Short mmCIF file of C-alpha atoms and ligand atoms in Angstrom, two decimals:
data_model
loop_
_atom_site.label_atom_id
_atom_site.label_comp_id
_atom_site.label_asym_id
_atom_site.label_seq_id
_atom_site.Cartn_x
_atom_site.Cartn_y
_atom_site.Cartn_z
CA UNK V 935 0.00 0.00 0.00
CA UNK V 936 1.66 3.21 -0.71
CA UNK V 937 1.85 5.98 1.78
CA UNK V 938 -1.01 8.32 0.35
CA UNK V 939 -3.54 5.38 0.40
CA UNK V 940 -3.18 5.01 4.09
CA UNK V 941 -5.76 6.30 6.40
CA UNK V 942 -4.43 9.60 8.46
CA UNK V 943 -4.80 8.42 12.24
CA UNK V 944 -5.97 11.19 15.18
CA UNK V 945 -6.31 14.76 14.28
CA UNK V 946 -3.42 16.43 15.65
CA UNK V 947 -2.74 19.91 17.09
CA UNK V 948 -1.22 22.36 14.78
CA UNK V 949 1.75 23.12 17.10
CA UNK V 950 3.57 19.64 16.29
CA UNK V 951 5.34 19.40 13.37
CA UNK V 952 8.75 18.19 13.71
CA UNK V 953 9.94 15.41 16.56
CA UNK V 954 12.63 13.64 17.64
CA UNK V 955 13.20 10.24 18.72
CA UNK V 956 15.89 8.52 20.48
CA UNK V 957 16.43 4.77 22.46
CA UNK V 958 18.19 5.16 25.92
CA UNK V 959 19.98 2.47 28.21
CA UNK V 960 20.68 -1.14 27.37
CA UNK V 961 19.09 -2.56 23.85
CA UNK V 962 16.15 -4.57 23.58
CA UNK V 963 13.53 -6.56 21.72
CA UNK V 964 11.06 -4.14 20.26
CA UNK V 965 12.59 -1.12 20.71
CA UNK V 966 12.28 -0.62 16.76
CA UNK V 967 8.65 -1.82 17.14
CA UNK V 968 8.43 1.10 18.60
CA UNK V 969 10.47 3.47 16.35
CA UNK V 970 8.17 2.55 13.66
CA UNK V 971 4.88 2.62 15.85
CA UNK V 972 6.06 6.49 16.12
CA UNK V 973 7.54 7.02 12.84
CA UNK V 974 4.82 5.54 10.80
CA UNK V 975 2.01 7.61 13.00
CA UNK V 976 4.14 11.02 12.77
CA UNK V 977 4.70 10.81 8.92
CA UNK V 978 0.88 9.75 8.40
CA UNK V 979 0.54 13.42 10.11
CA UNK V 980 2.72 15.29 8.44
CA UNK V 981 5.06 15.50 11.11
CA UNK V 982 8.59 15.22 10.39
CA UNK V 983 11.14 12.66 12.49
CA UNK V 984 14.69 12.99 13.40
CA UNK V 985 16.42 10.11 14.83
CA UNK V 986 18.88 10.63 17.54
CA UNK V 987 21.84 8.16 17.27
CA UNK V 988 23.19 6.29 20.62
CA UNK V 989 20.47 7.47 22.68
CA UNK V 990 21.57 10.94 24.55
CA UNK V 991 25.01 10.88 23.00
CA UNK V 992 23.03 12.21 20.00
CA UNK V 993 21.44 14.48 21.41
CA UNK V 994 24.59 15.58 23.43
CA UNK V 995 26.87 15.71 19.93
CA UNK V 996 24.09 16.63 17.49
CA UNK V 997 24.10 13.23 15.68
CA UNK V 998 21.02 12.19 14.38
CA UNK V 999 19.31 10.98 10.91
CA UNK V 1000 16.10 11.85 8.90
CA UNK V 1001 13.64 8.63 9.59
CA UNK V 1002 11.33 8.34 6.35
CA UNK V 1003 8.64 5.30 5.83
CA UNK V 1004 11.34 3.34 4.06
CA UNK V 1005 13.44 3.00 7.10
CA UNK V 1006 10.76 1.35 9.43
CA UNK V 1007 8.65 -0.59 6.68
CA UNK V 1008 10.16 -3.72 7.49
CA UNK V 1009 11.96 -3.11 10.87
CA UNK V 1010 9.42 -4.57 13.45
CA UNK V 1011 11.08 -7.85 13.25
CA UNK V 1012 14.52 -6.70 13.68
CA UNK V 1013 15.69 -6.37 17.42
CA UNK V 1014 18.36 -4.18 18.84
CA UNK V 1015 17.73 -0.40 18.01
CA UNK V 1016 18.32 0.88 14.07
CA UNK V 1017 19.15 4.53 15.98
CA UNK V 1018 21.74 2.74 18.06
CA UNK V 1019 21.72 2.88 22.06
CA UNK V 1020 24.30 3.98 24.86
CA UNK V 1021 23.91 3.55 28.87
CA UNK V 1022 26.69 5.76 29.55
CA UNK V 1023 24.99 8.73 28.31
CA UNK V 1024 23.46 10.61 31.20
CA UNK V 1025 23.27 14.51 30.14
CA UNK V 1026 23.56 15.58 33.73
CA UNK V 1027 26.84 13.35 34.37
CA UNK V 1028 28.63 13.29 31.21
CA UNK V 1029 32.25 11.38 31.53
CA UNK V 1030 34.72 13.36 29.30
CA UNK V 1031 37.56 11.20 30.26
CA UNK V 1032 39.79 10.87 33.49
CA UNK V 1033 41.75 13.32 35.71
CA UNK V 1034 45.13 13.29 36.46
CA UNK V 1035 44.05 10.89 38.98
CA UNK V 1036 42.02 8.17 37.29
CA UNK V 1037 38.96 9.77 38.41
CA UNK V 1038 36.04 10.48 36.10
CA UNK V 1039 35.92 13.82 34.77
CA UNK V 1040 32.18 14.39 35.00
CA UNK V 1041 30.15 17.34 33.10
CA UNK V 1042 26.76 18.57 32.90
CA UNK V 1043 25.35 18.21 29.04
CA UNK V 1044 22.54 19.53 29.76
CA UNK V 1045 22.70 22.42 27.99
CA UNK V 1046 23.50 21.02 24.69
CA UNK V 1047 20.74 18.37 24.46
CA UNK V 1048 18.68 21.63 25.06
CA UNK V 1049 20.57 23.59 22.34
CA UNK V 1050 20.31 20.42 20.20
CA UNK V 1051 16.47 19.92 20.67
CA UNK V 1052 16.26 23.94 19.60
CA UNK V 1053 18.60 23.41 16.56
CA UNK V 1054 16.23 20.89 14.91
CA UNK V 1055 13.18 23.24 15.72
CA UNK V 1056 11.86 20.41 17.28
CA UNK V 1057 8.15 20.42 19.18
CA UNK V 1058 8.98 17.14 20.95
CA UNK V 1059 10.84 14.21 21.78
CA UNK V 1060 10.20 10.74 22.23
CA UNK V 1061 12.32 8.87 24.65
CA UNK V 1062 12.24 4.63 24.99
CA UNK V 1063 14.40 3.45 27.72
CA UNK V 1064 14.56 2.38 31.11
CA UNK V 1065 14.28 4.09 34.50
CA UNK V 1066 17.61 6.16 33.71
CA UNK V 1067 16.59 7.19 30.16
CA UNK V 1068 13.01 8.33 31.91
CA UNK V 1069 15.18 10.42 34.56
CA UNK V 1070 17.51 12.16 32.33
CA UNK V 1071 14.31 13.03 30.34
CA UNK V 1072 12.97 14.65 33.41
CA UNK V 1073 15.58 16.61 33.99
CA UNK V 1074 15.13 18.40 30.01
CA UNK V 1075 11.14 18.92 30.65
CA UNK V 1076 11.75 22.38 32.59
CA UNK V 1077 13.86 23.36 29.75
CA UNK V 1078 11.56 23.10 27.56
CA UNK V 1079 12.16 19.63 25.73
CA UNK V 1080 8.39 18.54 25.37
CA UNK V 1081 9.15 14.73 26.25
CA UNK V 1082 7.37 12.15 26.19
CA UNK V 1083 8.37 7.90 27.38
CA UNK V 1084 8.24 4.71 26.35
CA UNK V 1085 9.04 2.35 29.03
CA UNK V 1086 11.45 -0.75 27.95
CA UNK V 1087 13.20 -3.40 29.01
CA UNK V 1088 13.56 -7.04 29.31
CA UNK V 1089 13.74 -6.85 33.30
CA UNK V 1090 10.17 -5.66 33.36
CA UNK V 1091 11.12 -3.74 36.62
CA UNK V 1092 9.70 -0.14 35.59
CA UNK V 1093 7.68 1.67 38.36
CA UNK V 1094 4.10 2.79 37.03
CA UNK V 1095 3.88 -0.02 34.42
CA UNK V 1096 3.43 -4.04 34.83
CA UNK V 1097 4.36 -4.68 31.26
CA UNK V 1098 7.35 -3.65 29.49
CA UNK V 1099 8.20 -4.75 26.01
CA UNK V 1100 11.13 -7.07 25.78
CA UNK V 1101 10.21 -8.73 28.70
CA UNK V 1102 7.96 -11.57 26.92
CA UNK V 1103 10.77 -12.35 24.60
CA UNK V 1104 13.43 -12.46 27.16
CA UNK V 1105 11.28 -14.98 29.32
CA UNK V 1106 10.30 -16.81 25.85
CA UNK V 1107 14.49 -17.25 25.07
CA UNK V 1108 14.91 -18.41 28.73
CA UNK V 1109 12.41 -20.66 28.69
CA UNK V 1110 13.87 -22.55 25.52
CA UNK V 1111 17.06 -22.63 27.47
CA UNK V 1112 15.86 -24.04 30.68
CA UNK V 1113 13.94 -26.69 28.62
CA UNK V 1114 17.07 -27.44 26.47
CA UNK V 1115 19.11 -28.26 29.67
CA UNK V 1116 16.37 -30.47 31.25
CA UNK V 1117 17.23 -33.35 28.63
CA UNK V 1118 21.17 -33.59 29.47
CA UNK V 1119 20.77 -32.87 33.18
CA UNK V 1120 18.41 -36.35 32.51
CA UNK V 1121 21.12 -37.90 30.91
CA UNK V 1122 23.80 -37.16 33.03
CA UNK V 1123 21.70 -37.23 36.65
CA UNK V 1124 22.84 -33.48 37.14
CA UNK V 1125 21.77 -30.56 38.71
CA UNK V 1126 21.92 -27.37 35.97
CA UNK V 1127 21.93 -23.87 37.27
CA UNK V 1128 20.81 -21.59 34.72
CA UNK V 1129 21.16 -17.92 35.20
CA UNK V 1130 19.20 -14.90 33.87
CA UNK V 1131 18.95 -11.56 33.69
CA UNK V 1132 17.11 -8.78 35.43
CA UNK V 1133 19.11 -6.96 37.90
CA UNK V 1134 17.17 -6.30 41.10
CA UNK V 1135 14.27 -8.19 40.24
CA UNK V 1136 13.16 -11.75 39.67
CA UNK V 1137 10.14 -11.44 36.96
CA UNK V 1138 12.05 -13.23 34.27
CA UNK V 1139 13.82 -16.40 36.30
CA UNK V 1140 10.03 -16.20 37.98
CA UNK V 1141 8.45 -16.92 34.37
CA UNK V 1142 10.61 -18.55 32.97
CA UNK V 1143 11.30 -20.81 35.44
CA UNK V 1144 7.44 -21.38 35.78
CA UNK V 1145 7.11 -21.95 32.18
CA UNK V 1146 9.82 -24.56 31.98
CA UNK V 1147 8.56 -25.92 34.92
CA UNK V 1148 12.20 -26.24 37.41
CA UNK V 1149 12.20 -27.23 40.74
CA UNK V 1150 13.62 -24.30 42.31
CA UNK V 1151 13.82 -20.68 41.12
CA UNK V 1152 15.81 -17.98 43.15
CA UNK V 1153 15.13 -14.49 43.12
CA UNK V 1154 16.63 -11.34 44.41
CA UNK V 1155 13.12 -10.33 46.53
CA UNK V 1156 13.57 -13.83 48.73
CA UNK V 1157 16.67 -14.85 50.03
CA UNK V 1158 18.30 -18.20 49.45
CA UNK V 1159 19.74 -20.10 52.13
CA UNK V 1160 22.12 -22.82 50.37
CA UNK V 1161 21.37 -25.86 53.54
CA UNK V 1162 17.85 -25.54 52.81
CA UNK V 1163 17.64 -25.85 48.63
CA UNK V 1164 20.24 -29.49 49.58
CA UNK V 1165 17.75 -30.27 51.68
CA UNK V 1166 14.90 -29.53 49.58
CA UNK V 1167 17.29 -31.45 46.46
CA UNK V 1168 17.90 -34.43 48.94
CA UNK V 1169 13.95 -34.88 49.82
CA UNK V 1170 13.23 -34.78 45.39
CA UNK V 1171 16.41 -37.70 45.40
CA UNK V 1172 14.70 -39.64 47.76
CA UNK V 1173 11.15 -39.33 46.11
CA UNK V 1174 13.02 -41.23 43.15
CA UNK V 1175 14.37 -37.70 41.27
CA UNK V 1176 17.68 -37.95 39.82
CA UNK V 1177 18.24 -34.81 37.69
CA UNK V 1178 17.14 -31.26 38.35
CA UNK V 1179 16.63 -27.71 36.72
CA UNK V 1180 17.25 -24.22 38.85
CA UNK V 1181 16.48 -20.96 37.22
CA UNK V 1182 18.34 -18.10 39.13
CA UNK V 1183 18.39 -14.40 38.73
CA UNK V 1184 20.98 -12.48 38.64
CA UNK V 1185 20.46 -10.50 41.62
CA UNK V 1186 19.66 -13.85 43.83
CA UNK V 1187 21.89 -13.47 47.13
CA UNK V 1188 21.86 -15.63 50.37
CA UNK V 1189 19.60 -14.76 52.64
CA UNK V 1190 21.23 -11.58 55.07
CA UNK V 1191 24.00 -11.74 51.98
CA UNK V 1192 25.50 -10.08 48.99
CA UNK V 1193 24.91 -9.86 45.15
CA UNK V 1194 27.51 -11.31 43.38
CA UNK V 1195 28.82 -8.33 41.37
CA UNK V 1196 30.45 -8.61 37.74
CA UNK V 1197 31.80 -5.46 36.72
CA UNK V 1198 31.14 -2.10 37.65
CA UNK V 1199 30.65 0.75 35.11
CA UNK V 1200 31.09 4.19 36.52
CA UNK V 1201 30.03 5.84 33.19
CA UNK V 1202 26.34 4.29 33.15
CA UNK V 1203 23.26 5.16 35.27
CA UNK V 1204 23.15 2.04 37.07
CA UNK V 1205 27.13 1.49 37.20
CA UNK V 1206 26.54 -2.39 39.27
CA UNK V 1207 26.43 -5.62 36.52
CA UNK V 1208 24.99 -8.44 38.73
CA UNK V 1209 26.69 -12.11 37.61
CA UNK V 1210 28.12 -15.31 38.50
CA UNK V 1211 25.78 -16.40 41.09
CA UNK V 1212 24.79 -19.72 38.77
CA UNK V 1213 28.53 -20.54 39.31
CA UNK V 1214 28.23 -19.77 42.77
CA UNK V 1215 25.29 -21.84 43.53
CA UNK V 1216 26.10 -24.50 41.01
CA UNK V 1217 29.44 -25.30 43.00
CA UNK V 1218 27.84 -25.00 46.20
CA UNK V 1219 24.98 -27.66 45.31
CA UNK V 1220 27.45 -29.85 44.49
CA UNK V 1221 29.31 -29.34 47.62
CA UNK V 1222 26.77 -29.83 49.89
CA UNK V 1223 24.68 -32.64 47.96
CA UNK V 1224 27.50 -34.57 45.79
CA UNK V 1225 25.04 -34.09 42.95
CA UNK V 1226 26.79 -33.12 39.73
CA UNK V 1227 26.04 -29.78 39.05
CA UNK V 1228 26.61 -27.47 35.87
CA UNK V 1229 25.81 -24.06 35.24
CA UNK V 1230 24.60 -22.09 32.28
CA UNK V 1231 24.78 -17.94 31.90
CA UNK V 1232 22.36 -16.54 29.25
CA UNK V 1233 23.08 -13.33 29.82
CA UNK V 1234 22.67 -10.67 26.61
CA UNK V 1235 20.99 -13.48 24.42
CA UNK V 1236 18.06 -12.54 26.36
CA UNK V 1237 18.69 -9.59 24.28
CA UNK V 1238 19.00 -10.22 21.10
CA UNK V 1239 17.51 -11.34 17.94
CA UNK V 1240 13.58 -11.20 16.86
CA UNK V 1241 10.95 -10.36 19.36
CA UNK V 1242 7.99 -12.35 20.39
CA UNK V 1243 4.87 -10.96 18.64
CA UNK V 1244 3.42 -10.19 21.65
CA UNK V 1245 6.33 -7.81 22.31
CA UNK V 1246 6.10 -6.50 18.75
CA UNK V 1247 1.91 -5.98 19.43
CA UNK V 1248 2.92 -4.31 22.63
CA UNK V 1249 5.52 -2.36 21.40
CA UNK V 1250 3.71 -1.08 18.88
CA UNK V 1251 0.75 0.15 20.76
CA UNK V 1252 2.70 2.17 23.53
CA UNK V 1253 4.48 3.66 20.22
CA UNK V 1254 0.96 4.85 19.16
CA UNK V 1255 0.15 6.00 22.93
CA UNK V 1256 2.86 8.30 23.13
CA UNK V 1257 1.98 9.82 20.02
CA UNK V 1258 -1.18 10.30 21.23
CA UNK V 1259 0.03 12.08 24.50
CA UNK V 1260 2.25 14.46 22.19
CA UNK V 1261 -0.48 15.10 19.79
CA UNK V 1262 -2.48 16.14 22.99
CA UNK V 1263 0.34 18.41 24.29
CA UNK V 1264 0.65 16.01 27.30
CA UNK V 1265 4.49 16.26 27.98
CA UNK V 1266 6.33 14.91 30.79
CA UNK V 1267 4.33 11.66 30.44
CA UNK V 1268 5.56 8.21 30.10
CA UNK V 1269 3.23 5.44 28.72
CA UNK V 1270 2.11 2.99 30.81
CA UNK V 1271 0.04 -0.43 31.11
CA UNK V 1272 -1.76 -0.73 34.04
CA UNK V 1273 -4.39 -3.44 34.95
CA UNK V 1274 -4.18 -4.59 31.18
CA UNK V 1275 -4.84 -1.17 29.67
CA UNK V 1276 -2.94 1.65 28.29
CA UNK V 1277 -2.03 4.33 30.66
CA UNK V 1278 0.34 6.96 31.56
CA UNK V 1279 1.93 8.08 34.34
CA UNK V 1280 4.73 10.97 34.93
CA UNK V 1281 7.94 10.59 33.50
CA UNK V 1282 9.75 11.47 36.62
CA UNK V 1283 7.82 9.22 38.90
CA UNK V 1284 9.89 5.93 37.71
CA UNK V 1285 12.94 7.42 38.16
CA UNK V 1286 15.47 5.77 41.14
CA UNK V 1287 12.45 3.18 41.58
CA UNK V 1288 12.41 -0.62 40.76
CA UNK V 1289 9.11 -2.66 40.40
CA UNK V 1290 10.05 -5.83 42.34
CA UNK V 1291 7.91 -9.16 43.03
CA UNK V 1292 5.80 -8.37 46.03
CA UNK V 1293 6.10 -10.97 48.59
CA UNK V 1294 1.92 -11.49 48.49
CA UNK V 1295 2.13 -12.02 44.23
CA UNK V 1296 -0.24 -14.56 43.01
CA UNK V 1297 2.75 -16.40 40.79
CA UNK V 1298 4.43 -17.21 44.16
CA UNK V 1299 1.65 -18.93 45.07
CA UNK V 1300 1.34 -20.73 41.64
CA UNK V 1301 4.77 -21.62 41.87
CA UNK V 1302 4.57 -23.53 44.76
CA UNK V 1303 1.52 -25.31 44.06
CA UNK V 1304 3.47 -26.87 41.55
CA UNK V 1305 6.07 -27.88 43.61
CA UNK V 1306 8.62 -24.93 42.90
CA UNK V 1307 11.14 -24.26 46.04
CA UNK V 1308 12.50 -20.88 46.26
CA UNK V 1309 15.45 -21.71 48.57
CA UNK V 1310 13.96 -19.47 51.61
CA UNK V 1311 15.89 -20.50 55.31
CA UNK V 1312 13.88 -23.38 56.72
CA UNK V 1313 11.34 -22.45 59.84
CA UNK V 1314 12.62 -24.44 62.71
O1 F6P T 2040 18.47 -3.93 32.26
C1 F6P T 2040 18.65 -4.87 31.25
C2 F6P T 2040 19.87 -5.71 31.53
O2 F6P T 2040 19.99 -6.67 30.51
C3 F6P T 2040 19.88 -6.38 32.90
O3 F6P T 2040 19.06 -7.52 32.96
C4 F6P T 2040 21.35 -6.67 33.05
O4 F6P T 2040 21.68 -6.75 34.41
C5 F6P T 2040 22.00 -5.47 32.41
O5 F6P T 2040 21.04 -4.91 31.52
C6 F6P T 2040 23.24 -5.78 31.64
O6 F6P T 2040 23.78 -4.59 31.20
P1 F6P T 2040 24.95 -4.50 30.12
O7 F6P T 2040 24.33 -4.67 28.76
O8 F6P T 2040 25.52 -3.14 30.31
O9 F6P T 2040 25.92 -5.59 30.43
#
């Protein structure tokens, strides 16, 4: 269908007539959903889209490209981010480079987002990213960047919204993988550990973990206690068990204990990188059981490639509800789902906050109906 067959959607507002769009904070699936969702509903309205390359580095150093029709007509499949991403991009603490001293040589960019935004006569801005991307947004709506958000990422851990896109296709790719080891932990009568993502929260090794149906998932909102999952182990051995599947977040730590830190990265919003406790708890099954145990990181291919459709449906709606916002002159929003519906809430309300798994959820409940442990100390 060519362009000028295509139905016009919402009336818009005279006053918006040229945007901007940019994807903040780590990649993933459906962010270009979304590009197009906004893209495609823009040009439809005669409103003209610049793309800001690397998220806020763009915006910082002026780099950005024309989007037309042509460059999201077939992009809804594609994952990563055709504009490119960066989590080390925070306007108010820019790293230039290092002092004398090793330390970070931080500057406020502030200013030339702002000057950036004015350059390209822009009315508004789009921003799809996580709970840093929605902060430094924030911090531009006083200045008169007319932003609006998209909330992403696989973690599903945004305040104000219980859906984020990325998050079905992360739990879908996990799933696959904890099914995949089930058949050689058979084989071999082993314990596999198999760690995901999702920094301080436990929604993906929850689902996943559900949906492959393990026998124990950890997460970072109940703390393990390593005696207890042997024990729990040990009682599945003697009801005639002899190989076993444990999904574990990232952020999963011993009850009264630590995360298990990575790396740290003093240039990005969130500088901690949660990993290695599926080594960790792999090892220490083994020690305390003598069941063979193996572990398994998925890390960033929880990222990548296609996304699920339902991310790519999703995606593409809260695309089309933040144009709707903007064509409203409702700035300083950030689209939302809430109790299954589109919604919005204010961009700087999700900033510094993490949506974790209340202890009352009704999955937890699920979960152990179906004989999932979750490692919690033993009463008694
Ligand atoms: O927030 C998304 C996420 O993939 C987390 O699950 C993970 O902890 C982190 O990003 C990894 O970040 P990076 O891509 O910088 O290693």
């Amino acid at each position: 269908m060519s362009s000028s067959t295509l139905p016009a959607s919402t009336p818009i507002s005279p006053p918006i007539r040229r945007i901007g769009v940019l994807t903040g904070g780590g990649d993933c699936p459906g962010l270009n959903a979304v590009i197009r969702a906004v893209t495609t509903d823009a040009i439809f309205n005669g409103i003209h889209v610049t793309g800001f390359l690397d998220g806020f580095l763009g915006l910082i150093h002026d780099r950005s490209r024309p989007l037309t029709l042509d460059d999201v007509r077939s992009i809804i499949t594609e994952g990563g981010t055709i504009l490119g991403t960066s989590n080390k991009a925070n306007p108010r603490r820019f790293i230039t480079g290092k002092d004398a001293a090793g330390n970070p040589v931080i500057v406020d960019k502030t200013a030339d987002c702002v000057e950036t935004y004015r350059r390209h006569r822009l009315d508004a801005l789009v921003v799809i990213g996580g709970d840093g991307t929605m902060s430094s947004a924030a911090t531009l709506l006083p200045l008169g960047v007319n932003v609006v958000g998209v909330p992403k990422t696989i973690d599903n851990d945004i305040e104000g919204t219980e859906l984020t896109f990325g998050f079905l296709t992360a739990v879908s790719i996990a799933a696959e993988a904890l099914d995949r080891v089930r058949t050689t932990a058979a084989s071999h009568e082993r314990a596999m550990v198999v760690e995901v993502m999702g920094r301080n929260a436990g929604w993906i090794a929850l689902h996943a973990g559900l949906a492959s149906g393990v026998d124990v998932i950890l997460v970072p909102e109940i703390g393990f206690d390593l005696p207890s999952i042997a024990a729990d182990l040990r009682r599945r051995v003697a009801a005639g068990q002899s190989s076993f599947v444990i999904c574990v977040a990232e952020g999963a730590a011993p009850a009264g204990g630590k995360q298990i830190v990575a790396r740290t990265d003093v240039a990005s919003f969130d500088p901690i990188r949660l990993g290695g406790v599926g080594k960790f708890v792999a090892d220490e099954i083994e020690r305390l059981t003598g069941i063979e145990s193996r572990h398994v990181v998925l890390g960033h291919t929880q990222r990548g490639g296609t996304p699920a459709a339902a991310d790519r449906v999703l995606a593409t709606e809260l695309g089309w509800q933040a144009m709707s916002l903007l064509k409203e002159g409702r700035f300083g929003r950030m689209v939302a789902i809430q109790r299954g519906r589109m919604a919005d809430v204010p961009i700087d309300s999700v900033a510094n906050k993490q949506r974790r798994i209340p202890a009352d959820h009704p999955l937890l409940a699920v979960a152990r109906s179906v004989y999932v442990t979750f490692g919690e100390p033993q009463q008694g």
